[in-house]
GROMACS .gro file of C-alpha atoms in nm:
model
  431
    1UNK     CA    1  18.543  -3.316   3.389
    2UNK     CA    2  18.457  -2.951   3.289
    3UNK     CA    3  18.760  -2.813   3.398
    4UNK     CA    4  18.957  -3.061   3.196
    5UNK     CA    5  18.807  -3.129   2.888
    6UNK     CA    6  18.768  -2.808   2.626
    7UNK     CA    7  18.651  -2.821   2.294
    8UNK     CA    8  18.826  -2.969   2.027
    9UNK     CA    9  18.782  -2.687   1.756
   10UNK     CA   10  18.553  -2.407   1.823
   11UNK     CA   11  18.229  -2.401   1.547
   12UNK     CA   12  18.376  -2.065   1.330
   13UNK     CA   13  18.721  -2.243   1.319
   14UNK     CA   14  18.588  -2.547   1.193
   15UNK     CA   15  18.375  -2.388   0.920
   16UNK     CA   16  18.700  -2.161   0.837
   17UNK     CA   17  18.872  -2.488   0.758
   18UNK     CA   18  18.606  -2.648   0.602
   19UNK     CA   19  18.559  -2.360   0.342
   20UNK     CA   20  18.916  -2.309   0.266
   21UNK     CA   21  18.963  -2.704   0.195
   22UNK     CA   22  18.641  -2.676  -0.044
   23UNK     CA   23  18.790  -2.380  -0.246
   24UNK     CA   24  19.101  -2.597  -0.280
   25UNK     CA   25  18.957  -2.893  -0.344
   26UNK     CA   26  18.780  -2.748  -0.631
   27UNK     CA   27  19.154  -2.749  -0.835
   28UNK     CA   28  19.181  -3.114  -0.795
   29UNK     CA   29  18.996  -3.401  -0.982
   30UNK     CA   30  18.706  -3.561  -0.747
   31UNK     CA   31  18.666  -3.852  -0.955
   32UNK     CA   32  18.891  -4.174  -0.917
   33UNK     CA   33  18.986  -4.326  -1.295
   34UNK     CA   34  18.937  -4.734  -1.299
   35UNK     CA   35  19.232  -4.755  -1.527
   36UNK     CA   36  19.458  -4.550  -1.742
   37UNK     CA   37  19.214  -4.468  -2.019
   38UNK     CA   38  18.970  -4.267  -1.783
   39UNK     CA   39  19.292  -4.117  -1.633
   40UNK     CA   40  19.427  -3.975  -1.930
   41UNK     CA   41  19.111  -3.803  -2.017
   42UNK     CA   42  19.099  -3.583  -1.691
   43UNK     CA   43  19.458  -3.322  -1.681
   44UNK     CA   44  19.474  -3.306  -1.301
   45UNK     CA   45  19.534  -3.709  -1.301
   46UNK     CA   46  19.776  -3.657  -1.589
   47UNK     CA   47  19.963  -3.382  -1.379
   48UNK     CA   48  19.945  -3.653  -1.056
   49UNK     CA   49  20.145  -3.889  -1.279
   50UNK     CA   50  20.367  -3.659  -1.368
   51UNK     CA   51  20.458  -3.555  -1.056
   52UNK     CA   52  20.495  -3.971  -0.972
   53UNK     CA   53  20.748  -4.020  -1.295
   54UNK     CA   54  20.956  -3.698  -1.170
   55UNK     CA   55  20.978  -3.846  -0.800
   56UNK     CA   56  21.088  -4.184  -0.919
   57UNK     CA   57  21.344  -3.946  -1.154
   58UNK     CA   58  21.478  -3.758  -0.847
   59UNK     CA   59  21.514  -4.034  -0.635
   60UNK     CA   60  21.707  -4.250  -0.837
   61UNK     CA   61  21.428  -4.505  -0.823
   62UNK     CA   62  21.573  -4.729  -1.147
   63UNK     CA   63  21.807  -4.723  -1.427
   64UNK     CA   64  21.799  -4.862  -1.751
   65UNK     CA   65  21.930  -5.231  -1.838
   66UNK     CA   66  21.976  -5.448  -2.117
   67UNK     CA   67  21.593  -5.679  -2.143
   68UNK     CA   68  21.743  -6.055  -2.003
   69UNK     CA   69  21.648  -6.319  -2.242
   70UNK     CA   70  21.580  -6.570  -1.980
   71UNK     CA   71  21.374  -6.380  -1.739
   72UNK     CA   72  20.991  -6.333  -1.759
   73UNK     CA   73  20.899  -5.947  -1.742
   74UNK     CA   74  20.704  -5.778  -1.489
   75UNK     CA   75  20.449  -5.524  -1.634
   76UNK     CA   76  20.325  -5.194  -1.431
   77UNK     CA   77  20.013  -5.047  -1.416
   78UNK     CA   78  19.868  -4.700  -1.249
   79UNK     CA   79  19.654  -4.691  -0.932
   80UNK     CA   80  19.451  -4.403  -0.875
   81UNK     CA   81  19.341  -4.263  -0.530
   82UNK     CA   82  19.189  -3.937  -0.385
   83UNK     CA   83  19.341  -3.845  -0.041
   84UNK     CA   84  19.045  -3.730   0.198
   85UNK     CA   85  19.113  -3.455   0.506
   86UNK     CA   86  18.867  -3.543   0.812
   87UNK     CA   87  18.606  -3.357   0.695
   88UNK     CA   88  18.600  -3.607   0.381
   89UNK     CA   89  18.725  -3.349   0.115
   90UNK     CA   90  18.968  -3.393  -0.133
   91UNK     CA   91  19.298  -3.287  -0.078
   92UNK     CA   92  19.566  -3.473  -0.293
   93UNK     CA   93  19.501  -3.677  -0.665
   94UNK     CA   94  19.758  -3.959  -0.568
   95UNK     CA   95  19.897  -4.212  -0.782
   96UNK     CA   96  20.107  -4.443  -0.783
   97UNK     CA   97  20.314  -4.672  -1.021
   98UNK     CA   98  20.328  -5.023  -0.896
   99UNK     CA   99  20.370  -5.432  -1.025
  100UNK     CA  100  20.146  -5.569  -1.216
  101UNK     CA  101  19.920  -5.809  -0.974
  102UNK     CA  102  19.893  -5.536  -0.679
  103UNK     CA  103  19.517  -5.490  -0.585
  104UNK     CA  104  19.384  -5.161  -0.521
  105UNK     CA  105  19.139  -5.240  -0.263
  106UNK     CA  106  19.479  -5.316  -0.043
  107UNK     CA  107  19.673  -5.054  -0.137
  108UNK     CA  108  19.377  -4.839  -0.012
  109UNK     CA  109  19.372  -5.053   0.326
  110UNK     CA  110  19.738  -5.013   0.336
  111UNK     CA  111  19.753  -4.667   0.337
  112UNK     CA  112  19.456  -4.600   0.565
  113UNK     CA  113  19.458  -4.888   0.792
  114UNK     CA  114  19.822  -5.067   0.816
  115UNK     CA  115  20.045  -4.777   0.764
  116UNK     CA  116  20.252  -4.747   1.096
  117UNK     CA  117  20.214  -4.431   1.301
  118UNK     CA  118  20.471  -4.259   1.517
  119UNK     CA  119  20.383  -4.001   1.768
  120UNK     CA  120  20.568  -3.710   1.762
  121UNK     CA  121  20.746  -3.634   2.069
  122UNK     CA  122  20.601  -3.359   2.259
  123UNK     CA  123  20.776  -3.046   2.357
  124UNK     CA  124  20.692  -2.806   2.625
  125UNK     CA  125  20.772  -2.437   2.658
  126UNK     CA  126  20.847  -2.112   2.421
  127UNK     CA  127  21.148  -2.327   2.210
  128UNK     CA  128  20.938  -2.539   2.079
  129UNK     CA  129  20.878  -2.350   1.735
  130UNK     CA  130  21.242  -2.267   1.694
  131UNK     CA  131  21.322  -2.627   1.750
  132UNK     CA  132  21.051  -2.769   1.484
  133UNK     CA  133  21.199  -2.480   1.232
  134UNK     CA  134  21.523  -2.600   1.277
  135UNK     CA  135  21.436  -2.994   1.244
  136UNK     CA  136  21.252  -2.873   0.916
  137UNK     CA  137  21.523  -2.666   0.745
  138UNK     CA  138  21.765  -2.977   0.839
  139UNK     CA  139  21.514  -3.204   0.673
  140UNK     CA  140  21.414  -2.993   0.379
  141UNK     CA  141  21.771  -3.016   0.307
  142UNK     CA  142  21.826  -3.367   0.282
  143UNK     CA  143  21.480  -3.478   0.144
  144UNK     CA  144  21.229  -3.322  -0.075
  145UNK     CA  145  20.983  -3.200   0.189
  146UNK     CA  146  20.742  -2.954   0.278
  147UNK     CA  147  20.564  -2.843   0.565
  148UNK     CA  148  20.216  -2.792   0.599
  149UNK     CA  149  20.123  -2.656   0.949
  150UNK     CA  150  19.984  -2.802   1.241
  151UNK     CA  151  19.913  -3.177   1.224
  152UNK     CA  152  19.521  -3.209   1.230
  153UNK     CA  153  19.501  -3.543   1.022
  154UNK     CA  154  19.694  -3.819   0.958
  155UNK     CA  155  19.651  -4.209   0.856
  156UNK     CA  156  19.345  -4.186   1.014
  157UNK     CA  157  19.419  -3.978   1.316
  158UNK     CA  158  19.223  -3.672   1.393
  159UNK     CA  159  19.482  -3.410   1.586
  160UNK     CA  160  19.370  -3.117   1.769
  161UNK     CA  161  19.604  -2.887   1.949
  162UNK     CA  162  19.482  -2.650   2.219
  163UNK     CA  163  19.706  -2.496   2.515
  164UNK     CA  164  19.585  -2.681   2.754
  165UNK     CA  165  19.644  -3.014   2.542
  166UNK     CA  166  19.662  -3.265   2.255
  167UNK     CA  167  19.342  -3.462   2.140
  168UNK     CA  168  19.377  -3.790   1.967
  169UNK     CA  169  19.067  -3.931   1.802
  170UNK     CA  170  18.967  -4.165   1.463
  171UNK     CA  171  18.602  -4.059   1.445
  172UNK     CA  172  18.626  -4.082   1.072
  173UNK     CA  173  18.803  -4.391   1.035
  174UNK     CA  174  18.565  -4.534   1.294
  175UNK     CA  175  18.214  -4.422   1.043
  176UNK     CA  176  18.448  -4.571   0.739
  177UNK     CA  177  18.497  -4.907   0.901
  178UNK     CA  178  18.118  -4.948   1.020
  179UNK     CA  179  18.036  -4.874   0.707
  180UNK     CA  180  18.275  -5.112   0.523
  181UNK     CA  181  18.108  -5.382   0.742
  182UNK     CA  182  17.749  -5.313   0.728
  183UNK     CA  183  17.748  -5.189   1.099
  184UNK     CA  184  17.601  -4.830   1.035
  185UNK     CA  185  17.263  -4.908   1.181
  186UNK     CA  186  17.337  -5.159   1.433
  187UNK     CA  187  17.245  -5.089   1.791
  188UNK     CA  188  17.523  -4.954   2.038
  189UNK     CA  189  17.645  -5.091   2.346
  190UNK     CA  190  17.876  -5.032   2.639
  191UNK     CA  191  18.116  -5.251   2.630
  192UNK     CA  192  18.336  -5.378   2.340
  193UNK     CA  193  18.331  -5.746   2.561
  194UNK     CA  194  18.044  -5.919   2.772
  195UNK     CA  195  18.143  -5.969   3.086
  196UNK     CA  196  18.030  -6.334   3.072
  197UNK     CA  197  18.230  -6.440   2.714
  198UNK     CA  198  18.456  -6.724   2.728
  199UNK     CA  199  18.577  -6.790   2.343
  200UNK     CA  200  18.733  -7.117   2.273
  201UNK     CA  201  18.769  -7.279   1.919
  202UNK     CA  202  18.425  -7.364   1.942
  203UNK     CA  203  18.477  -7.679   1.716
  204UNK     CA  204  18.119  -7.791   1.677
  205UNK     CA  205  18.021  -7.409   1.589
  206UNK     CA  206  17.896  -7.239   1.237
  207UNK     CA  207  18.168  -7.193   0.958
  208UNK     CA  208  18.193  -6.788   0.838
  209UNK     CA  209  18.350  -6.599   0.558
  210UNK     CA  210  18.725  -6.629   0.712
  211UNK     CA  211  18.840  -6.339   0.429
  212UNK     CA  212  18.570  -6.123   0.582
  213UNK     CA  213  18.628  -6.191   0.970
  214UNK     CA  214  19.030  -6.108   0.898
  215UNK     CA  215  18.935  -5.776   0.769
  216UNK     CA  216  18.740  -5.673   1.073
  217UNK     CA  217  19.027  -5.848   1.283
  218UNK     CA  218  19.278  -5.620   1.070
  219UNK     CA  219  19.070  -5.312   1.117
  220UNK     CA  220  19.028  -5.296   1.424
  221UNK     CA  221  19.429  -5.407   1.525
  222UNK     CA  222  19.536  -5.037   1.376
  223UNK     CA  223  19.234  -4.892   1.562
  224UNK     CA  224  19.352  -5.031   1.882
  225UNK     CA  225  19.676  -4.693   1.851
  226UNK     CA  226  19.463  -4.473   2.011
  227UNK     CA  227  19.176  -4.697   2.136
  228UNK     CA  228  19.352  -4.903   2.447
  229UNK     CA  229  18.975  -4.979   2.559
  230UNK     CA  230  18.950  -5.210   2.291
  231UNK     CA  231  19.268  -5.359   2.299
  232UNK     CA  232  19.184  -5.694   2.547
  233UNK     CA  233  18.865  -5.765   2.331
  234UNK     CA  234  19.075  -5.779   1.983
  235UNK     CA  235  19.303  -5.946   2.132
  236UNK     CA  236  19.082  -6.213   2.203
  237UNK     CA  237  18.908  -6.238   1.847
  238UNK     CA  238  19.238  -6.196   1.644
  239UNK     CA  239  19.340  -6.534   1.831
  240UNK     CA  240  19.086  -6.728   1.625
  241UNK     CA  241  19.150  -6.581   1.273
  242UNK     CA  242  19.272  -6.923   1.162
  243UNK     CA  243  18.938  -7.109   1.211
  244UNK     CA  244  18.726  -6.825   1.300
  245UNK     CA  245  18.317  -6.936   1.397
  246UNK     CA  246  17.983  -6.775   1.412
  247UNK     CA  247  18.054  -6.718   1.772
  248UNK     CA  248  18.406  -6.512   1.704
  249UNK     CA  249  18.248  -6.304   1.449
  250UNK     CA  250  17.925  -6.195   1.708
  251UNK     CA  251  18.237  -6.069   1.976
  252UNK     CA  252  18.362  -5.941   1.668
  253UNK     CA  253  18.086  -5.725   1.575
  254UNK     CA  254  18.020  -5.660   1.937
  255UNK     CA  255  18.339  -5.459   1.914
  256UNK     CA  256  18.182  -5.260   1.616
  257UNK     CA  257  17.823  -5.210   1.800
  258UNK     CA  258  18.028  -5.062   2.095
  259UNK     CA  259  18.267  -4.853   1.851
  260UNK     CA  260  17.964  -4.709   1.727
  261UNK     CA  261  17.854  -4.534   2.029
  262UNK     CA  262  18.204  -4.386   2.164
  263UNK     CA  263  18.340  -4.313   1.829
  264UNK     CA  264  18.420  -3.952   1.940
  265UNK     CA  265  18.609  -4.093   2.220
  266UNK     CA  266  18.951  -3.858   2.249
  267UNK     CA  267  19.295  -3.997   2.398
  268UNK     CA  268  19.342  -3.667   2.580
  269UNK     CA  269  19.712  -3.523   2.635
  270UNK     CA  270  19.712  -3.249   2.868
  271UNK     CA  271  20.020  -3.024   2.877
  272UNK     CA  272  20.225  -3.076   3.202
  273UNK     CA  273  20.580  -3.034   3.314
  274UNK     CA  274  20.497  -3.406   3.535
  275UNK     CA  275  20.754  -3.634   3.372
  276UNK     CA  276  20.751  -3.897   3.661
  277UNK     CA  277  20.710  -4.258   3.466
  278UNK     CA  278  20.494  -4.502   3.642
  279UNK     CA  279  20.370  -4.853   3.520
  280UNK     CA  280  20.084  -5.112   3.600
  281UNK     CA  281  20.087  -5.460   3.599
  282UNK     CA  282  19.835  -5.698   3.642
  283UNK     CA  283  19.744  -6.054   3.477
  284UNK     CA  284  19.466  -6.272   3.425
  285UNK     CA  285  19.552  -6.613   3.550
  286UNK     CA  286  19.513  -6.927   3.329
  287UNK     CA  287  19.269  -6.703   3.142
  288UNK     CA  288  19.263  -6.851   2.813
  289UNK     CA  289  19.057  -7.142   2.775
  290UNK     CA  290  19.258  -7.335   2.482
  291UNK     CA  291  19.575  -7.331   2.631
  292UNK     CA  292  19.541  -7.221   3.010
  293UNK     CA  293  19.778  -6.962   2.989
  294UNK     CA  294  19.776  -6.646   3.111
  295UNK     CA  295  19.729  -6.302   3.032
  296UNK     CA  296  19.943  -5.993   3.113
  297UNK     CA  297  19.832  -5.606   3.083
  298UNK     CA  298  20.005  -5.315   3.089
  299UNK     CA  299  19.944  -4.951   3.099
  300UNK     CA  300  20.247  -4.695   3.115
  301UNK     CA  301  20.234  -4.325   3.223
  302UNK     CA  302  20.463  -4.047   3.169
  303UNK     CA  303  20.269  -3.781   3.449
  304UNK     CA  304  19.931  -3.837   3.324
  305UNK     CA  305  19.962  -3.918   2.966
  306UNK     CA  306  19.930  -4.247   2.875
  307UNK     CA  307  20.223  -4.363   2.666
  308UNK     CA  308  20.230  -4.714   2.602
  309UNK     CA  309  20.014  -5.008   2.667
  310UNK     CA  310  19.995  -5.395   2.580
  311UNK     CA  311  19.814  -5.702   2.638
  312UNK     CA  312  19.999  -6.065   2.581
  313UNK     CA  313  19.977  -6.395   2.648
  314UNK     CA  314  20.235  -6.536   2.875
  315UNK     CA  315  20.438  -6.794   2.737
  316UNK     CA  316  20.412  -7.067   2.964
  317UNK     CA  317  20.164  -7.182   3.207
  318UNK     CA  318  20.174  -7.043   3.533
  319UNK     CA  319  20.155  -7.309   3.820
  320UNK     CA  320  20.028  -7.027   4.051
  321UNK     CA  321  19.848  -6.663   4.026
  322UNK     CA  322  20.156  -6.517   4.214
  323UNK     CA  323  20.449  -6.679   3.973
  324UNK     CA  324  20.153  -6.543   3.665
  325UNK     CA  325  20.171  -6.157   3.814
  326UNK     CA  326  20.553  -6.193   3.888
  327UNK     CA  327  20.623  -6.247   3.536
  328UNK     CA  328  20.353  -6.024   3.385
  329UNK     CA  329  20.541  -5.742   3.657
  330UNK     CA  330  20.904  -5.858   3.470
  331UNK     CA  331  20.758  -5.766   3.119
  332UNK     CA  332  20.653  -5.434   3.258
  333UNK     CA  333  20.973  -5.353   3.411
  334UNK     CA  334  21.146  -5.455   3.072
  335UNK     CA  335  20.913  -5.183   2.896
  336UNK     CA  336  20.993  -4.888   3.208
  337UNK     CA  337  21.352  -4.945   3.201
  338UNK     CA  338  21.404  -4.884   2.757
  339UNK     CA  339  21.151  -4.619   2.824
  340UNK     CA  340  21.350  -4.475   3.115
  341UNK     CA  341  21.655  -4.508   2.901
  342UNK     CA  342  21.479  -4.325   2.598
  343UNK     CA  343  21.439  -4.019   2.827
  344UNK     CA  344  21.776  -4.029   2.972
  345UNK     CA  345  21.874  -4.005   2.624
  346UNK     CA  346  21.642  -3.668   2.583
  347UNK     CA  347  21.779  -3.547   2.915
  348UNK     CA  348  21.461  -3.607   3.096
  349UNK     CA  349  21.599  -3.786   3.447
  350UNK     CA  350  21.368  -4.008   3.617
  351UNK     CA  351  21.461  -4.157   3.948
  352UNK     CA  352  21.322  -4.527   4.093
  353UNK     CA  353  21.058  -4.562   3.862
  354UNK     CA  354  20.733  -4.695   4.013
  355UNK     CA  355  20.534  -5.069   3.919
  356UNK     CA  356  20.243  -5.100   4.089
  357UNK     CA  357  20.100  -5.472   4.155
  358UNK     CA  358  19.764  -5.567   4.319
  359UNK     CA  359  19.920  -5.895   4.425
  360UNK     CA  360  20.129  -5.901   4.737
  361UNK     CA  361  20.301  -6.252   4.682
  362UNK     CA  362  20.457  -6.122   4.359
  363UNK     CA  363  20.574  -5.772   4.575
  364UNK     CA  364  20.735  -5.992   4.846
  365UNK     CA  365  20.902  -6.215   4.532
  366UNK     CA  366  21.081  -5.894   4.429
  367UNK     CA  367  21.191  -5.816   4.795
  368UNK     CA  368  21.280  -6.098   5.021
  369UNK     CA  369  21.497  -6.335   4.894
  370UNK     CA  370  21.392  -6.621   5.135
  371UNK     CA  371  21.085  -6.660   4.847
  372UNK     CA  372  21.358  -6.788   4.625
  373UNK     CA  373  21.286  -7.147   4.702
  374UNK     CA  374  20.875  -7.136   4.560
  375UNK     CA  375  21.020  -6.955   4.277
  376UNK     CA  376  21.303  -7.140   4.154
  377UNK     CA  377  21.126  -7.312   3.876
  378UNK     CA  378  21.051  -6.954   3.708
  379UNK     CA  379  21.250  -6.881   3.443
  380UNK     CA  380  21.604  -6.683   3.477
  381UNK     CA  381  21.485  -6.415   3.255
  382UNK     CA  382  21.191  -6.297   3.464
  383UNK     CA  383  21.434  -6.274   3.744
  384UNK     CA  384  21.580  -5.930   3.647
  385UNK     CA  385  21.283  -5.805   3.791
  386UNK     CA  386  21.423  -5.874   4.131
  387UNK     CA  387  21.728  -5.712   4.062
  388UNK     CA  388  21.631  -5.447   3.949
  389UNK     CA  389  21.449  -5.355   4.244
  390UNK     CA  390  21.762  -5.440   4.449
  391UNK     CA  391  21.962  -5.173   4.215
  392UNK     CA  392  21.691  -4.905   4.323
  393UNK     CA  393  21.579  -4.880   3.950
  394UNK     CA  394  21.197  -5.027   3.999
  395UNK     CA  395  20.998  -4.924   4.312
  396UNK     CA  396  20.777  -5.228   4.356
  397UNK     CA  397  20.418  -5.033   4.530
  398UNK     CA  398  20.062  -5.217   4.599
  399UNK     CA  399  19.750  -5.072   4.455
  400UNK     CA  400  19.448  -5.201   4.520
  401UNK     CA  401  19.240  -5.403   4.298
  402UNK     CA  402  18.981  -5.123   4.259
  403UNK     CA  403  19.288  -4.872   4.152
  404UNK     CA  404  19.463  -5.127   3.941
  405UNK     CA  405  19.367  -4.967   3.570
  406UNK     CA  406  19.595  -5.254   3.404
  407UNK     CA  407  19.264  -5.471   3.471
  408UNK     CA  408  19.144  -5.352   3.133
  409UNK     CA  409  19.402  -5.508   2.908
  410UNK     CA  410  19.348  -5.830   3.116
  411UNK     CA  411  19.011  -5.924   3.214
  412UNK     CA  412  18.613  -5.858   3.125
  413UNK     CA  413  18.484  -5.594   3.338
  414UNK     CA  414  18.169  -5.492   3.451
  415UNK     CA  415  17.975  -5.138   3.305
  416UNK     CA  416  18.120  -4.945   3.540
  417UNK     CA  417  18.471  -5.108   3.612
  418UNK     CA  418  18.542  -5.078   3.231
  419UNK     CA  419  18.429  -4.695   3.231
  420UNK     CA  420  18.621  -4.590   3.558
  421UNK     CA  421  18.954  -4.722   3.378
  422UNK     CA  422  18.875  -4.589   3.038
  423UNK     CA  423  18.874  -4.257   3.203
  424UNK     CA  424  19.186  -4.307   3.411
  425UNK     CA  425  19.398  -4.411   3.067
  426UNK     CA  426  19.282  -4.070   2.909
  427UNK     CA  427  18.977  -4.168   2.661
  428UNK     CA  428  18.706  -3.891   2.699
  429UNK     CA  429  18.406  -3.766   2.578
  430UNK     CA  430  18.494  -3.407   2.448
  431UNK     CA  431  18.234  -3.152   2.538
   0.00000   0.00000   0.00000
């Protein structure tokens, strides 16, 4: 793993960016007003909402109307809110002007938590800082925009850039969240899920705080963008938000306890001219014990990058492991083919893209049509599967059950199971 893995930021770099931040920081107001009073006491929150009022000016945000008689008003009010880099200094006095009734506490989770994230597309080779100086100048003249460097935080994403790769990490997010939920001296472990837990409604168990067990639920769903190894196990406890029990929230929390030790776990990017797509597939059959259906997992690789990645439950009931990993293999090829199609689009040609399967009745489903008679009660839709392979677009390959790294969005796994596929989807330990 040496020769891999580098250091995210060497030590004088770090400091270097740490001191500059601190001299700028010391311009901007480190206190967050409570309400408008406080605010208009302290000139950098005054300049903040002034810079709000001008925004809404040059955007066209309203115009003035006659007051309707037979309409109840809508007040306003201020919200105040320090923007934090990763080291945790300030870098922005942000306000905003919203309805009267908004709560602060979720605008805060909106912004760090819910907020979607889109990953910039990656470019190789010596264009690559004409082409982002172009898309900038085009930008800068449409919106009001500037640019600020190298991404290195965003929404809760730590970035580092090196030559030999991208690192994706949410170290700081992670310490905010096990701190929100009283986690910050609980002991670690090394798995987010036992390998023994079976969850059901558990009817007869202990009510909880439902408000609270959301939250962590919540918290950990926008975690889960950079985290895959985690993605099976919240899967599981988001299922049971509506009635959630004592035993929910300790698989829950287990989540947490094992956050807490890998929480400088990095999705690692390394930079590669490999562009050849590939996708897993692989189901847990009649997994789920309210409803006996089954789950599908997914991982998807562009070279060695992981790009995309899912756990679902299957809509029906599968009468048969084979009909549960043919149609968990359809939903993959559904997500290959718009991915192949987004790359066509960017000029990046892929030829039969490869699916592997660790289940040999659901290969033979795709390739001899004399199985059509045990599979004629499966729906249409999951049929295209089949045709596509016939069409050469989907290269239907076995992989054995020991190689089959989809088994992490599906199943429990044991110590070293889990760990073998958490390295093979990327997430490592930086040195």
């Amino acid at each position: 793993m040496d020769n891999i893995i580098t250091p995210l930021e060497s030590e004088v770099q770090t400091r270097s960016r740490a001191r500059n931040s601190l001299a700028f920081s010391a311009f901007l107001s480190q206190i967050e007003p409570k309400n408008i009073k406080k605010a208009l006491k302290d000139a950098d929150w005054i300049t903040a909402m002034q810079d709000e009022l001008h925004q809404f000016e040059r955007n066209n945000v309203w115009h003035l109307v006659p007051r309707p008689s037979d309409r109840t008003i809508i007040g306003t009010r201020w919200v105040f809110r320090n923007k934090l880099d990763e080291h945790g200094i300030t870098t922005r006095n942000k306000v905003r002007l919203v309805v009267q009734g908004y709560n602060q506490e979720e605008g805060i989770v909106y912004d760090e938590m819910f907020a979607p994230v889109y990953v910039d597309d990656i470019i190789f080779g010596a264009t690559a800082d004409s082409l982002c100086a172009e898309f900038a100048k085009l930008m800068g003249s449409e919106f009001e925009m500037s640019m600020m460097g190298e991404l290195n935080f965003f929404l809760g994403l730590q970035v580092k850039q090196s030559p030999k790769g991208i690192f994706i990490c949410q170290q700081k997010y992670i310490n905010g969240l096990l701190k929100r939920f009283d986690m910050e001296t609980s002991k670690v472990i090394d798995t987010p899920i036992a390998m023994a837990t079976r969850l059901d409604m558990d009817e007869t168990g202990s009510p909880i705080n439902q408000t609270m067990y959301r939250g962590i639920i919540v918290s950990l769903l926008y975690l889960t963008a950079n985290r895959p190894d985690i993605v099976f196990s919240v899967g599981i406890c988001a299922s049971f938000q509506s009635n959630p029990k004592e035993s929910h929230l300790k698989a829950a929390k287990r989540i947490l306890r094992y956050l807490k030790g890998t929480q400088d776990l990095v999705l690692y990017y390394p930079s590669s001219n490999n562009f050849n797509l590939i996708g897993y597939a692989d189901v847990d059959y009649t997994g789920n014990l309210v409803d006996k259906k089954s789950t599908s997992g997914m991982p998807h690789f562009l070279g060695s990058c992981l790009i995309s990645w899912g756990t679902r439950k299957q809509n029906s009931v599968a009468l048969s492991t084979a009909e549960a990993e043919y149609v968990a293999s359809a939903s993959c090829c559904a997500q290959l083919l718009w991915i192949k199609q987004q790359l066509d689009d960017f000029r990046v040609l892929t030829n039969c893209v490869a699916l592997l399967c660790d289940n040999t009745s659901a290969l033979n489903m795709t390739k001899n049509p004399v199985q059509h008679k045990r599979t004629k009660h499966i729906d249409v839709r999951h049929h295209f599967l089949r045709d596509n392979v016939e069409k050469g677009l989907i290269c239907m390959k076995f992989c054995s059950t020991e190689d089959q790294i989809a088994d992490i969005f599906t199943k429990t796994l044991s110590r070293e199971q889990f760990e073998r596929n958490r390295v093979k989807l990327g997430l490592l330990k930086p040195n």
